[in-house]
Amino acid sequence: MTDFVLVAGARLGAWAWDEVAAHLRAAGHGVHPLSLSGLAEKQGVPAGQQTHVQDIVDEVERLGLRDVVLVGHSYSGIPVGQAAERIGDRLRRVVFVDSNVPVDGESFLSGWDSEHVRREIAENDGFWPPAPAAHYAGQGLTADQIAHIVAGSTRHPGATLTEPAALTRPIGELPATYIKCLLDGDEPMPAVAEALKSEHWTLVEMATGHWPMFSQPRELARILRESVVGS
């Protein structure tokens, strides 16, 4: 049995993984969806990026998990990638779901035109506000799925987006699978493309948008299961 620790992206919490978790549990795996500090049911808890890294490390250690697959979606690929190198031999694999990956000394907002995000954080007391329904258009989601995401989203602690990542070795040295969701663009971002040159990384493509835990939960669960075969 493999233990999956599932961490959703910005504005989301453990609830985002409900359908994927059900499919993984039905296949006999241990599943541990995690809400990061300041989000979902943990709103009000102060958080910077290293808080989120520690949230993940603490969850693995608290549950005494070994043979762990850490799964990070979107923003959370950054803290998940850092946590992966900190849990040592407890780690089996990392799966990045259409996510950012950590680059030492760089933040989530580094390397792209993020001035509008920084402005929104400044105008909302240090938080990135929830996105409107229009933000999710063209991503393979039904109207009901979009409504579900919007209803469950909470504001995101801005410091987690602006603080730099800290790595002790190149991310490409970790055993990893990267899932690229093609409706969100068919080319991985540069840091991902560089890591994919590593013999330790595998690329899997999904014909859906940036939130596959809602649009294709069964298929995403299948890919997660297969990511550990032979690893």
Coordinates of C-alpha atoms in Angstrom, one line a residue, residues 54-204:
Q54 CA 6.6 22.6 7.4
D55 CA 2.9 21.7 7.3
I56 CA 3.7 19.0 4.8
V57 CA 6.7 17.6 6.7
D58 CA 4.8 17.7 9.9
E59 CA 1.9 15.7 8.4
V60 CA 4.2 13.0 7.2
E61 CA 5.9 12.7 10.5
R62 CA 2.8 13.0 12.6
L63 CA 1.2 10.1 10.8
G64 CA 4.4 8.1 10.8
L65 CA 4.2 7.6 7.0
R66 CA 6.8 5.8 5.0
D67 CA 6.8 5.0 1.2
V68 CA 5.1 8.3 0.7
V69 CA 4.0 9.9 -2.5
L70 CA 3.7 13.7 -2.2
V71 CA 1.3 15.2 -4.6
G72 CA 1.3 19.0 -5.3
H73 CA -1.1 20.9 -7.5
S74 CA -0.4 24.3 -9.0
Y75 CA 1.1 26.6 -6.3
S76 CA 1.6 23.8 -3.9
G77 CA 4.2 22.2 -6.1
I78 CA 6.6 24.7 -4.6
P79 CA 6.2 23.7 -0.9
V80 CA 5.7 20.0 -1.9
G81 CA 9.0 20.0 -3.8
Q82 CA 10.8 21.5 -0.8
A83 CA 9.2 19.1 1.6
A84 CA 10.1 16.1 -0.6
E85 CA 13.8 16.6 0.0
R86 CA 13.3 17.2 3.8
I87 CA 11.5 13.9 4.5
G88 CA 14.5 11.8 3.4
D89 CA 14.0 8.1 2.9
R90 CA 10.3 8.4 3.8
L91 CA 9.8 9.6 0.2
R92 CA 8.9 7.3 -2.6
R93 CA 8.0 9.8 -5.3
V94 CA 6.7 13.3 -5.9
V95 CA 3.9 14.0 -8.4
F96 CA 3.5 17.6 -9.6
V97 CA 0.0 18.2 -11.0
D98 CA 0.2 21.0 -13.6
S99 CA 2.2 22.8 -10.9
N100 CA 5.0 25.2 -10.3
V101 CA 8.2 23.6 -9.0
P102 CA 10.6 25.2 -6.5
V103 CA 13.7 27.0 -7.7
D104 CA 16.2 27.9 -5.0
G105 CA 16.0 31.6 -4.2
E106 CA 12.9 32.2 -6.3
S107 CA 9.2 32.6 -5.4
F108 CA 5.9 31.5 -6.9
L109 CA 5.7 35.0 -8.5
S110 CA 9.2 34.9 -10.0
G111 CA 9.7 34.7 -13.7
W112 CA 6.3 35.8 -15.0
D113 CA 4.3 39.0 -15.3
S114 CA 2.9 38.9 -11.7
E115 CA 2.4 42.6 -11.1
H116 CA -1.4 42.3 -11.0
V117 CA -1.1 39.5 -8.4
R118 CA 1.2 41.7 -6.2
R119 CA -1.2 44.5 -6.6
E120 CA -4.2 42.4 -5.6
I121 CA -2.3 41.1 -2.5
A122 CA -1.4 44.7 -1.5
E123 CA -5.0 45.8 -1.9
N124 CA -6.4 42.9 0.1
D125 CA -4.5 43.1 3.4
G126 CA -1.8 40.8 2.3
F127 CA -4.0 38.1 0.8
W128 CA -4.7 36.9 -2.8
P129 CA -8.5 37.0 -3.1
P130 CA -10.5 34.1 -4.5
A131 CA -11.0 34.1 -8.3
P132 CA -14.3 34.6 -10.0
A133 CA -16.1 32.0 -12.0
A134 CA -14.7 33.4 -15.3
H135 CA -11.2 32.5 -14.2
Y136 CA -12.0 28.8 -14.6
A137 CA -13.5 29.0 -18.1
G138 CA -12.0 26.9 -20.9
Q139 CA -10.5 24.4 -18.5
G140 CA -12.8 21.4 -19.1
L141 CA -15.0 22.1 -16.1
T142 CA -18.8 22.0 -16.0
A143 CA -20.7 25.0 -14.6
D144 CA -21.5 22.9 -11.5
Q145 CA -17.8 22.1 -11.0
I146 CA -16.8 25.8 -11.3
A147 CA -19.5 26.8 -8.8
H148 CA -18.1 24.1 -6.4
I149 CA -14.6 25.5 -6.7
V150 CA -15.7 29.1 -6.3
A151 CA -17.9 28.3 -3.3
G152 CA -15.0 26.4 -1.5
S153 CA -12.2 28.8 -2.3
T154 CA -10.7 31.0 0.4
R155 CA -8.3 33.9 0.2
H156 CA -4.6 32.9 0.0
P157 CA -1.8 34.2 2.3
G158 CA 0.2 36.5 0.0
A159 CA 3.6 35.8 1.8
T160 CA 3.5 32.2 0.6
L161 CA 3.5 33.5 -3.0
T162 CA 6.3 36.1 -2.6
E163 CA 8.8 34.4 -0.3
P164 CA 11.7 32.4 -2.0
A165 CA 12.1 28.7 -2.0
A166 CA 15.1 27.0 -0.4
L167 CA 16.5 23.8 -1.9
T168 CA 19.8 22.0 -1.0
R169 CA 20.0 20.2 -4.4
P170 CA 18.5 20.5 -7.9
I171 CA 14.8 19.5 -8.0
G172 CA 15.6 17.1 -10.9
E173 CA 17.4 14.8 -8.5
L174 CA 14.1 13.9 -6.8
P175 CA 12.1 10.9 -8.2
A176 CA 9.2 12.7 -9.8
T177 CA 6.2 12.5 -12.2
Y178 CA 5.0 15.7 -13.8
I179 CA 1.4 15.8 -15.1
K180 CA 0.9 18.5 -17.8
C181 CA -2.8 19.5 -18.3
L182 CA -3.0 20.4 -22.0
L183 CA -5.9 22.8 -21.9
D184 CA -3.7 25.0 -19.7
G185 CA -1.0 25.1 -22.4
D186 CA 1.0 22.3 -24.0
E187 CA 4.5 23.4 -23.0
P188 CA 5.8 23.0 -19.4
M189 CA 7.3 26.2 -17.8
P190 CA 11.1 26.5 -18.2
A191 CA 11.9 25.2 -14.7
V192 CA 9.8 22.1 -15.3
A193 CA 11.3 21.6 -18.8
E194 CA 14.8 21.7 -17.3
A195 CA 13.9 19.2 -14.6
L196 CA 12.3 16.9 -17.2
K197 CA 15.7 16.4 -18.7
S198 CA 16.6 14.3 -15.6
E199 CA 16.4 10.5 -15.8
H200 CA 14.5 10.6 -12.5
W201 CA 11.5 12.5 -14.0
T202 CA 8.6 11.3 -16.1
L203 CA 6.1 13.4 -18.1
V204 CA 2.4 12.5 -18.3

